[in-house]
Coordinates of C-alpha atoms and ligand atoms in Angstrom, one line a residue:
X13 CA 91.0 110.7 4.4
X14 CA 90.3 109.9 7.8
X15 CA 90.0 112.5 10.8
X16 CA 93.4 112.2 12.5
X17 CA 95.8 114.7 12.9
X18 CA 97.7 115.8 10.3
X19 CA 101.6 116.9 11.2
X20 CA 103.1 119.3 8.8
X21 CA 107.0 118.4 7.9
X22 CA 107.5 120.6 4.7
X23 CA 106.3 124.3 3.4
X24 CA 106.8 125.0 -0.3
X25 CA 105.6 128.5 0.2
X26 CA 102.9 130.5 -1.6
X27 CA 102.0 128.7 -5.2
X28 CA 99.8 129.1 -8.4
X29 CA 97.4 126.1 -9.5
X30 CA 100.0 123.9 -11.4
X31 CA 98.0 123.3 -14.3
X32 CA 96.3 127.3 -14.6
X33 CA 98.6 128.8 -17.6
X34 CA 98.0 132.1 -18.3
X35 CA 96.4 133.0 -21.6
X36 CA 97.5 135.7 -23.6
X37 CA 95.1 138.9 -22.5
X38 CA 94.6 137.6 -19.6
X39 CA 95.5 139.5 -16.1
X40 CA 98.3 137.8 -14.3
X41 CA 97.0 139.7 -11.2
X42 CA 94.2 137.8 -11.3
X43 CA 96.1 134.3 -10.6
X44 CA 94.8 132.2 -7.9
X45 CA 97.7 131.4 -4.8
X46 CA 98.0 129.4 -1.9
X47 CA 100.1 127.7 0.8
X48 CA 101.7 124.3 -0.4
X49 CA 102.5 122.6 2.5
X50 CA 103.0 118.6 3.1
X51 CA 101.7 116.6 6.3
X52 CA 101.1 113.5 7.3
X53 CA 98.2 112.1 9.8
X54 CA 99.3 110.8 12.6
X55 CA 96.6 108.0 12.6
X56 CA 96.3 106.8 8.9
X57 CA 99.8 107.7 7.8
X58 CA 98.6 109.6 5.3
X59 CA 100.7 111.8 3.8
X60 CA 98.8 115.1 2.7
X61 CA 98.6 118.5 1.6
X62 CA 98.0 121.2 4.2
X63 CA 95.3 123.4 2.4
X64 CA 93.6 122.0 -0.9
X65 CA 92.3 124.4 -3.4
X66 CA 88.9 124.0 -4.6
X67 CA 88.6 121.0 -7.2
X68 CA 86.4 123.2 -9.4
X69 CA 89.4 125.6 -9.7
X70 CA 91.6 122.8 -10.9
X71 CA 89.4 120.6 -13.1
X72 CA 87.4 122.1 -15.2
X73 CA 86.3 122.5 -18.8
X74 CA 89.4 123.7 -20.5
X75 CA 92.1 121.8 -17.8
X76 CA 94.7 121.9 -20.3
X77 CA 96.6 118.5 -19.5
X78 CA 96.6 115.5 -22.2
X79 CA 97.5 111.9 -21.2
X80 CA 98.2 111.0 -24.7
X81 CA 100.9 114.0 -25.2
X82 CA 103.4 110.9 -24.2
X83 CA 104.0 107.7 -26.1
X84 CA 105.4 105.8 -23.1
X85 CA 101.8 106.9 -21.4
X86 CA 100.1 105.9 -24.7
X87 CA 101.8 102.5 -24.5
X88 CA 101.5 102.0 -21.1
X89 CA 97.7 102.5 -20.8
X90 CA 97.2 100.0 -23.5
X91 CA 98.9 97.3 -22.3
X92 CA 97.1 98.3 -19.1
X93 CA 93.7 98.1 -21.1
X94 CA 95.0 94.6 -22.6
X95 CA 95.3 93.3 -19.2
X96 CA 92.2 94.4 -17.4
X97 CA 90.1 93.1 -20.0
X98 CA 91.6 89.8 -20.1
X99 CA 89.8 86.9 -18.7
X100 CA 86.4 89.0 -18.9
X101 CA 83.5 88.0 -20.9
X102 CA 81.3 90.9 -22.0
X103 CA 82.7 93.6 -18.9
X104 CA 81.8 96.8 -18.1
X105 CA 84.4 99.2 -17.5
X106 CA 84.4 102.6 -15.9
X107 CA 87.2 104.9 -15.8
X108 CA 87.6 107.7 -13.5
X109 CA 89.7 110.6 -14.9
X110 CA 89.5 109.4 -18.2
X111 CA 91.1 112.7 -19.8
X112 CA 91.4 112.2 -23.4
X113 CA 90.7 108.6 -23.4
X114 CA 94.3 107.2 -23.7
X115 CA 93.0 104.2 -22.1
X116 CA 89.6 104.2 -22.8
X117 CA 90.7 104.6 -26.3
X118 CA 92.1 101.3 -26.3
X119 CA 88.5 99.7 -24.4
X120 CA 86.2 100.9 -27.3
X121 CA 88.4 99.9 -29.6
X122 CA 87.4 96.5 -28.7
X123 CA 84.1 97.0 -28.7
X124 CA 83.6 96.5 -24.9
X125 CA 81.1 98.6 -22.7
X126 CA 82.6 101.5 -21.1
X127 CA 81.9 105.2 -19.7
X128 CA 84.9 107.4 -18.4
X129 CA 83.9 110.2 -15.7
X130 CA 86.2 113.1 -16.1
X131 CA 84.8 117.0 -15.7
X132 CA 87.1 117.9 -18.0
X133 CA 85.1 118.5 -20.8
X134 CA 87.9 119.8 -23.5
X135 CA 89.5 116.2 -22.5
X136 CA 86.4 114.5 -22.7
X137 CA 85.5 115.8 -26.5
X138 CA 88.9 114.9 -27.3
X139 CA 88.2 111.5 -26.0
X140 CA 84.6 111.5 -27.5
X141 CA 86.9 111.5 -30.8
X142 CA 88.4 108.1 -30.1
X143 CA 84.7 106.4 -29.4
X144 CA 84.6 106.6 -25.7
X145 CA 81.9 107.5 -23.7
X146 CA 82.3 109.9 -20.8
X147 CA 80.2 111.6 -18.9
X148 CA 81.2 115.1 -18.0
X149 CA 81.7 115.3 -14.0
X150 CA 83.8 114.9 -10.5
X151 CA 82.7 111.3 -9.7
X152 CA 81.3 111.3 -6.5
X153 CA 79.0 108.6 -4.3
X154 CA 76.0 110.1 -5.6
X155 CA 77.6 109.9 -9.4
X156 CA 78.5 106.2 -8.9
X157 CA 74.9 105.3 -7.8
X158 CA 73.5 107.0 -11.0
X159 CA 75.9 105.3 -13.6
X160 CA 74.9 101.7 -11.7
X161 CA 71.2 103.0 -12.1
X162 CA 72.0 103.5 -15.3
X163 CA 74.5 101.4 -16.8
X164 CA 74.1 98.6 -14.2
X165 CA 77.2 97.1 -12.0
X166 CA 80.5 97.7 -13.0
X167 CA 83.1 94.4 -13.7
X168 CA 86.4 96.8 -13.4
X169 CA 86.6 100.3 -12.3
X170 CA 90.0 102.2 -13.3
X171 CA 91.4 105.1 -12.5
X172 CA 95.2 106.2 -13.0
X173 CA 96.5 109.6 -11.3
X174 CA 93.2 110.8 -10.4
X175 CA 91.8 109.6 -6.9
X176 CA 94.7 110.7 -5.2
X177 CA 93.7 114.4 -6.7
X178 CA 90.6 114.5 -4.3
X179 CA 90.3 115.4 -1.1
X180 CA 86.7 113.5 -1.4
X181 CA 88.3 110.3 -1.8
X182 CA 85.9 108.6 0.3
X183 CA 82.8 109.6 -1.3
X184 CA 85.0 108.1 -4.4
X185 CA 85.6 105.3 -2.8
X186 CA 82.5 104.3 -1.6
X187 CA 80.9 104.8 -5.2
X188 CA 83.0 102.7 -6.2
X189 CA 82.1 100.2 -3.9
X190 CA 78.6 100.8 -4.7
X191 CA 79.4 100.6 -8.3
X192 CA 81.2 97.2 -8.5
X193 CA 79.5 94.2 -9.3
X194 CA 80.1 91.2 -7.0
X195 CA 83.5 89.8 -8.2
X196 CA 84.3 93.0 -9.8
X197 CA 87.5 95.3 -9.1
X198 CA 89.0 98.7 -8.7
X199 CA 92.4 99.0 -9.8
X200 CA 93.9 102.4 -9.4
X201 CA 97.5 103.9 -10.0
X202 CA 99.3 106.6 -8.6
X203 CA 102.8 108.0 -7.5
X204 CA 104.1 106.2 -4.8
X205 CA 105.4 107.9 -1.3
X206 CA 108.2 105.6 -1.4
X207 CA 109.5 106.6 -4.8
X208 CA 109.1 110.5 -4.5
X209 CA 111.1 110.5 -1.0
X210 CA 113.8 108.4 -2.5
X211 CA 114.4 110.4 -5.8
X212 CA 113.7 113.7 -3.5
X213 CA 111.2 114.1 -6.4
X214 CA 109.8 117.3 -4.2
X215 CA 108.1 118.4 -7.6
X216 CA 105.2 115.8 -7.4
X217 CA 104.1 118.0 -4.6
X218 CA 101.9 120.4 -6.7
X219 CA 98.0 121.0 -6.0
X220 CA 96.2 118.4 -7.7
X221 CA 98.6 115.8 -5.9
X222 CA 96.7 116.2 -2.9
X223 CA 97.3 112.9 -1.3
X224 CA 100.9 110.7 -1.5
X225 CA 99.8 107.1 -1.2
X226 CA 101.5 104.1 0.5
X227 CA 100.2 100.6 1.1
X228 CA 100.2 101.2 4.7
X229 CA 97.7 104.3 4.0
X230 CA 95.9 102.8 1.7
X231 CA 94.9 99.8 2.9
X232 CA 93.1 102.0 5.8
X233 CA 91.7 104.4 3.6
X234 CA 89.6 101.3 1.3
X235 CA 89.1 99.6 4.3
X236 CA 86.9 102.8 5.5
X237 CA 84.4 102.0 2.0
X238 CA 84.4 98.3 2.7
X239 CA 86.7 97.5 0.4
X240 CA 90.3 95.4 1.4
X241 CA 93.3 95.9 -1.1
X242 CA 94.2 92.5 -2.6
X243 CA 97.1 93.5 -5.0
X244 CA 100.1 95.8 -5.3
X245 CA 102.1 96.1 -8.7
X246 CA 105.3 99.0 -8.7
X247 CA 105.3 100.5 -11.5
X248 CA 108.3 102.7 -13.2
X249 CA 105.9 105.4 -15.1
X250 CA 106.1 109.0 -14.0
X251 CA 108.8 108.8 -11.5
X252 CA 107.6 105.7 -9.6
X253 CA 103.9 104.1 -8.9
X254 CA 102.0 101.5 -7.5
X255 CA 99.1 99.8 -9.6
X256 CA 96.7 98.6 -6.7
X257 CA 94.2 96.3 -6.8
X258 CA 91.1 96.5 -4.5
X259 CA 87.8 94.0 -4.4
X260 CA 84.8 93.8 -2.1
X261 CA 86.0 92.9 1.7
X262 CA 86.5 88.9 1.8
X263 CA 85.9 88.4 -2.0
X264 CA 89.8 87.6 -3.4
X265 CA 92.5 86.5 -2.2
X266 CA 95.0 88.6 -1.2
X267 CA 98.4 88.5 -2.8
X268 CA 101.3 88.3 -0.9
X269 CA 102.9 90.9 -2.6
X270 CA 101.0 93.7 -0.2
X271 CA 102.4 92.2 3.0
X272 CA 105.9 92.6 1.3
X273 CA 105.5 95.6 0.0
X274 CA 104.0 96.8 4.1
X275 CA 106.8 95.4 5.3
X276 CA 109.7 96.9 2.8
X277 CA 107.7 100.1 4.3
X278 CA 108.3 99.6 7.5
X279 CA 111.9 98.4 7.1
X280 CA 112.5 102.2 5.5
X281 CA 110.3 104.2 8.3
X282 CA 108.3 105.1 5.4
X283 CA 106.0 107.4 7.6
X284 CA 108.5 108.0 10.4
X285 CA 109.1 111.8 11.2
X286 CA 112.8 111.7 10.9
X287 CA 112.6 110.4 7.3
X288 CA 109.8 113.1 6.3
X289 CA 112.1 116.0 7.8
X290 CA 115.5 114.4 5.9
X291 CA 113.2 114.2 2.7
X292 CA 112.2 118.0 3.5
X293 CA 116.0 118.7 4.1
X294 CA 116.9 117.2 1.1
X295 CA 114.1 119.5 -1.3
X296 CA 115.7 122.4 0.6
X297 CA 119.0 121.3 -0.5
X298 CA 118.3 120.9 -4.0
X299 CA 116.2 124.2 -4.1
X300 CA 119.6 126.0 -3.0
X301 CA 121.8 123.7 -5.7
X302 CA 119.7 124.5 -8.7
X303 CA 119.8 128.2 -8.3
X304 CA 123.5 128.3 -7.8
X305 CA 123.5 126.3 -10.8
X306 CA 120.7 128.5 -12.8
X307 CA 122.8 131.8 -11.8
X308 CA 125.9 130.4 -12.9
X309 CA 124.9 129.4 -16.3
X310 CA 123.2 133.3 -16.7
X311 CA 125.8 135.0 -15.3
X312 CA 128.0 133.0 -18.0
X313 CA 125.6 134.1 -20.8
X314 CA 124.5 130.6 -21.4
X315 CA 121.3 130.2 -23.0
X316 CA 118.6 128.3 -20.8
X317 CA 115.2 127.0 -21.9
X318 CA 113.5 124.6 -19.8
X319 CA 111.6 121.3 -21.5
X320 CA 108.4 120.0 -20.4
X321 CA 105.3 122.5 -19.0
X322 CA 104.9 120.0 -16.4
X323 CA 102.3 120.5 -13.5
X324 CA 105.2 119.5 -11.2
X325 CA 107.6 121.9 -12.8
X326 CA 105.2 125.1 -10.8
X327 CA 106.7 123.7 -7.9
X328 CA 110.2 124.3 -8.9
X329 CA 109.7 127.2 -10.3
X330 CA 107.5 129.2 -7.5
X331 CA 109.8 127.7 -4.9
X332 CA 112.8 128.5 -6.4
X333 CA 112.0 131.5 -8.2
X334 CA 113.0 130.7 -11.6
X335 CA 111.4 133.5 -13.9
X336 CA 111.9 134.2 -17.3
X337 CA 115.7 135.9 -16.3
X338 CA 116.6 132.6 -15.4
X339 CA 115.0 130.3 -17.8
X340 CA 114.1 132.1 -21.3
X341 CA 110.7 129.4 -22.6
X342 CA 109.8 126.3 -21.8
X343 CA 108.9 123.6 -24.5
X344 CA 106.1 122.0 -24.4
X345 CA 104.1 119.8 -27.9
X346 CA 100.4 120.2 -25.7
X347 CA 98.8 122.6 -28.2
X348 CA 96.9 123.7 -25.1
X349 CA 100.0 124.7 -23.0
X350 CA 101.2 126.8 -26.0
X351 CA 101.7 130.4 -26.4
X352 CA 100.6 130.7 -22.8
X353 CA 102.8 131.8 -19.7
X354 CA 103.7 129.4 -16.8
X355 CA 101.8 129.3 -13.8
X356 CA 102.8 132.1 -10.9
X357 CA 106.5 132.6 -12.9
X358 CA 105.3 133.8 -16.2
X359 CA 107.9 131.9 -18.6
X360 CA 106.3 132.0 -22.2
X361 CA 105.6 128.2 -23.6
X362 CA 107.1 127.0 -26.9
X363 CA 106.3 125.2 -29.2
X364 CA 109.1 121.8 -29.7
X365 CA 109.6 123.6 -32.9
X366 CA 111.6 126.7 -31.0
X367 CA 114.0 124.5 -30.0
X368 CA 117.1 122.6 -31.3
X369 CA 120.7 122.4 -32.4
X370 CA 121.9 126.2 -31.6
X371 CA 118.6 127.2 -30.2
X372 CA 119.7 126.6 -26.5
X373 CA 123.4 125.3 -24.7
X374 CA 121.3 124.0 -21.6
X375 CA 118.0 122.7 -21.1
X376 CA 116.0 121.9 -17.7
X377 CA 114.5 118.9 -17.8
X378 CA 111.1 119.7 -16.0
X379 CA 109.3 116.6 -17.6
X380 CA 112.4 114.2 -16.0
X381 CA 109.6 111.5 -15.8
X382 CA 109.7 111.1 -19.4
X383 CA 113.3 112.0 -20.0
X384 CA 114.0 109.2 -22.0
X385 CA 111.8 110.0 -25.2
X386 CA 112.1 113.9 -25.0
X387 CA 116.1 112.7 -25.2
X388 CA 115.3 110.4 -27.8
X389 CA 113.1 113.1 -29.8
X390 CA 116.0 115.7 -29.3
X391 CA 118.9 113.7 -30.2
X392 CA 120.2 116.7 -32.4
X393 CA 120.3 119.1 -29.9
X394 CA 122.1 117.1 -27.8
X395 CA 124.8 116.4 -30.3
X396 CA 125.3 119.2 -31.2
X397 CA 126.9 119.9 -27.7
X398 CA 123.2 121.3 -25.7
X399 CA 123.2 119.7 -22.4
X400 CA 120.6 118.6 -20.1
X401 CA 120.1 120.3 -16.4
X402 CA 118.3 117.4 -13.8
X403 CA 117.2 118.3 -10.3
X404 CA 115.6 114.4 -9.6
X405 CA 117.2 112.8 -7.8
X406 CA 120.0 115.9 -7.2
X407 CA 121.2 118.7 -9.4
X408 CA 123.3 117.3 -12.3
X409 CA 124.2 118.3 -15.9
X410 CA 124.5 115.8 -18.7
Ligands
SAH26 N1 94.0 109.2 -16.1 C1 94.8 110.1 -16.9 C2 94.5 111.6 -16.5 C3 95.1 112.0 -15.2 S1 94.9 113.8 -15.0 C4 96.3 109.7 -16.7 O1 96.7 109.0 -15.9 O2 97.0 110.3 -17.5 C5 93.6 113.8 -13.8 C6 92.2 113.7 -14.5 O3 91.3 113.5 -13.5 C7 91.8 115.0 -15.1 O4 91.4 114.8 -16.4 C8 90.8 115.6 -14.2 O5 89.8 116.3 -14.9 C9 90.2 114.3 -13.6 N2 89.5 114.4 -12.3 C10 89.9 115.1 -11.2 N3 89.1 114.8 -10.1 C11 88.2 113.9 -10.6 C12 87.0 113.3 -10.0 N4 86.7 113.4 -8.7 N5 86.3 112.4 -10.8 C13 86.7 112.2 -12.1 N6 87.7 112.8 -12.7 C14 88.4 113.6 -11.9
TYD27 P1 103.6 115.0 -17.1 O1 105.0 114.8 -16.4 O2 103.0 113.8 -17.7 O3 102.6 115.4 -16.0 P2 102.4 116.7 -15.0 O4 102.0 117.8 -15.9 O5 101.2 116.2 -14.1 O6 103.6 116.9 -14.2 O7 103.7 116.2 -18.1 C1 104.5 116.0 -19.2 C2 104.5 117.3 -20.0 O8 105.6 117.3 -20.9 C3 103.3 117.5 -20.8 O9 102.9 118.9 -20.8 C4 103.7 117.1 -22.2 C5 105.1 117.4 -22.2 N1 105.9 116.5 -23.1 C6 106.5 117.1 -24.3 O10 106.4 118.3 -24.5 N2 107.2 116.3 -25.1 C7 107.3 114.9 -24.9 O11 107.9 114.2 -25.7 C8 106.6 114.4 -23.7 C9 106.8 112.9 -23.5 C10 106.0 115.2 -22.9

């Protein structure tokens, strides 16, 4: 992040860490809270969480999230695996945030060299199962100069829905550029500004999203570690993202796709106040036509359940006070999420097995982003006449 200043356009209020569920015996009291708010620098265009908690807090030994609880995901990172080994003789590939090795997985299946950096170490056994390496830790400057000590120079260095989690970013990213060999590249994915402003998708704003990337932003924030962003790629996974491709300054050509992509930005006052303020207008909006909604269906003695222990779906709930009167469980298949009460609201998490035909009439799609397989997976409930409650991109029933 760079040292401008950073204007605040949206307050989501006191919040739990997304990701913290609380384990039976434990005390609720002792849940950790703070102010999610959203800003944006007035220099980099960043746009930014207000107040971060500490990293150590949110990753850590038993962080409970699993890439691979999603077929799409699996899918996706192993096409993505297919094509950042292709053309390569002999790489060496480091991942940052390498979870449970859903991609990984796919690299030391083929036998190439690898090591994944992830302090998550529950993930990282669980990955360790598949054959990958990883070395338990945050990877940091000083990290990336140990691996190259170690492992030598690195030919691709990937990392999907985890730099924009740091507020260190730039001790990330100039590891990284450490790390790389000449000719090598980082390639990194995450949810795109543009996508969560025009589905109102005010639910990617949790804690561990700590920064929302553009290609205006970053283009200046991997220009700061010497390295010059040479590719953009939009991607539809998880609500919308870019796949972005950066090298050594001067090394590669730069596609023409980022100048497009700049100027599509600019052409939608991507980072202009008025459009931050309508998008903080909008969550308000939505916050107000869900609970109508929610009330409606209790006061109607409908039976809700919500589907998908989502990160996001703290955001939702905190904000708009959705507790266990309003929404009975939420379904979740993580075995890790299980049994344990949401974040801050306290809603107990069920297995997929709790729910069905005649187990709920409406359901709250908190994991919209994979909407499509959950559907898929729970065709009989929803022919047997249970319907679906969205709030991206506005309140609907289906
Ligand atoms: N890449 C996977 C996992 C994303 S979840 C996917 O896209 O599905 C984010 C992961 O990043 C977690 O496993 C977390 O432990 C890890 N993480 C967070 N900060 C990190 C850092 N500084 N270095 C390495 N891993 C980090
Ligand atoms: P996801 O949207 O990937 O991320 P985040 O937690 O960062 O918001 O989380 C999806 C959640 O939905 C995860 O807990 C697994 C769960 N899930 C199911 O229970 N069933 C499914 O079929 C899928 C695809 C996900």
């Amino acid at each position: 992040m760079c040292t401008g200043p950073v204007e605040e356009f949206l307050d989501l209020g006191r919040q739990p860490l997304s990701d913290a569920f609380v384990a039976p015996g434990e005390d609720p009291s002792r849940e950790y809270f703070f102010r999610l708010a959203l800003g944006r620098c007035a220099a980099c265009c960043m746009t930014q969480l207000i107040e971060v908690p500490p990293a150590e807090r949110m990753f850590h030994q038993t962080y409970p999230y699993r890439s691979s609880s999603s077929a799409v995901m699996r899918e996706h990172f192993a096409r993505t695996a297919e094509r950042l080994l292709a053309r390569r003789r002999d790489p060496f590939v480091v991942e940052i945030g390498s979870n449970d090795g859903v991609l990984l997985g796919a690299v030391a299946a083929r036998g190439v060299r690898h090591l994944g950096v992830d302090p998550s170490g529950d993930a990282a056994a669980d990955a360790a199962a598949r054959g990958v390496r990883v070395r338990v830790d945050f990877f940091t400057e000083r990290i990336a100069r140990d691996v190259r000590a170690e492992h030598g120079p690195a030919d691709v260095v990937f990392s999907a829905n985890t730099i924009s989690h740091d507020p260190n970013v730039n001790s990330i990213l100039r590891g990284v550029a450490a790390l790389l060999a000449p000719g090598g590249e980082f390639v990194f994915e995450d949810p795109y500004l543009g996508s969560v402003l025009a589905n109102t998708a005010f639910d990617q704003i949790i804690d561990e999203h700590v920064l929302f990337f553009s290609v205006r932003s970053v283009v200046a924030m991997v220009r700061r570690a010497g390295l010059e962003l040479v590719d953009v790629e939009r991607l539809p996974v998880h609500g919308g993202q870019i796949r972005f491709t950066a090298a050594h300054r001067g090394t590669r050509p730069v596609s023409p796709a980022v100048a497009e992509l700049l100027a599509e930005e600019d052409d939608q006052e991507l980072h202009d106040s008025a459009r931050l303020a309508e998008f903080a207008a909008r969550t308000r909006d939505r916050r107000r036509d869900l609970v109508v909604l929610l009330r409606r269906l209790r006061d109607g003695g409908a039976r809700v359940v919500a589907y998908g222990a989502t990160a996001k779906s703290a955001t939702v709930a905190n904000y708009c006070g959705l507790g266990p009167d309003l929404v009975s469980a939420v379904i979740d298949a993580t075995p890790t999420k299980q049994g344990r009460l949401t974040p801050g609201t306290h809603i107990p998490v069920e297995p997929p097995e709790a729910f069905g035909p005649g187990k709920a009439d409406y359901a709250l799609m908190f994991a919209w982003n994979h909407a499509e397989e959950i559907m898929a997976k729970e065709r009989a409930y929803s022919e047997s006449g249970g319907r679906w409650v969205f709030y991206v991109p506005e309140v609907h029933v289906v």
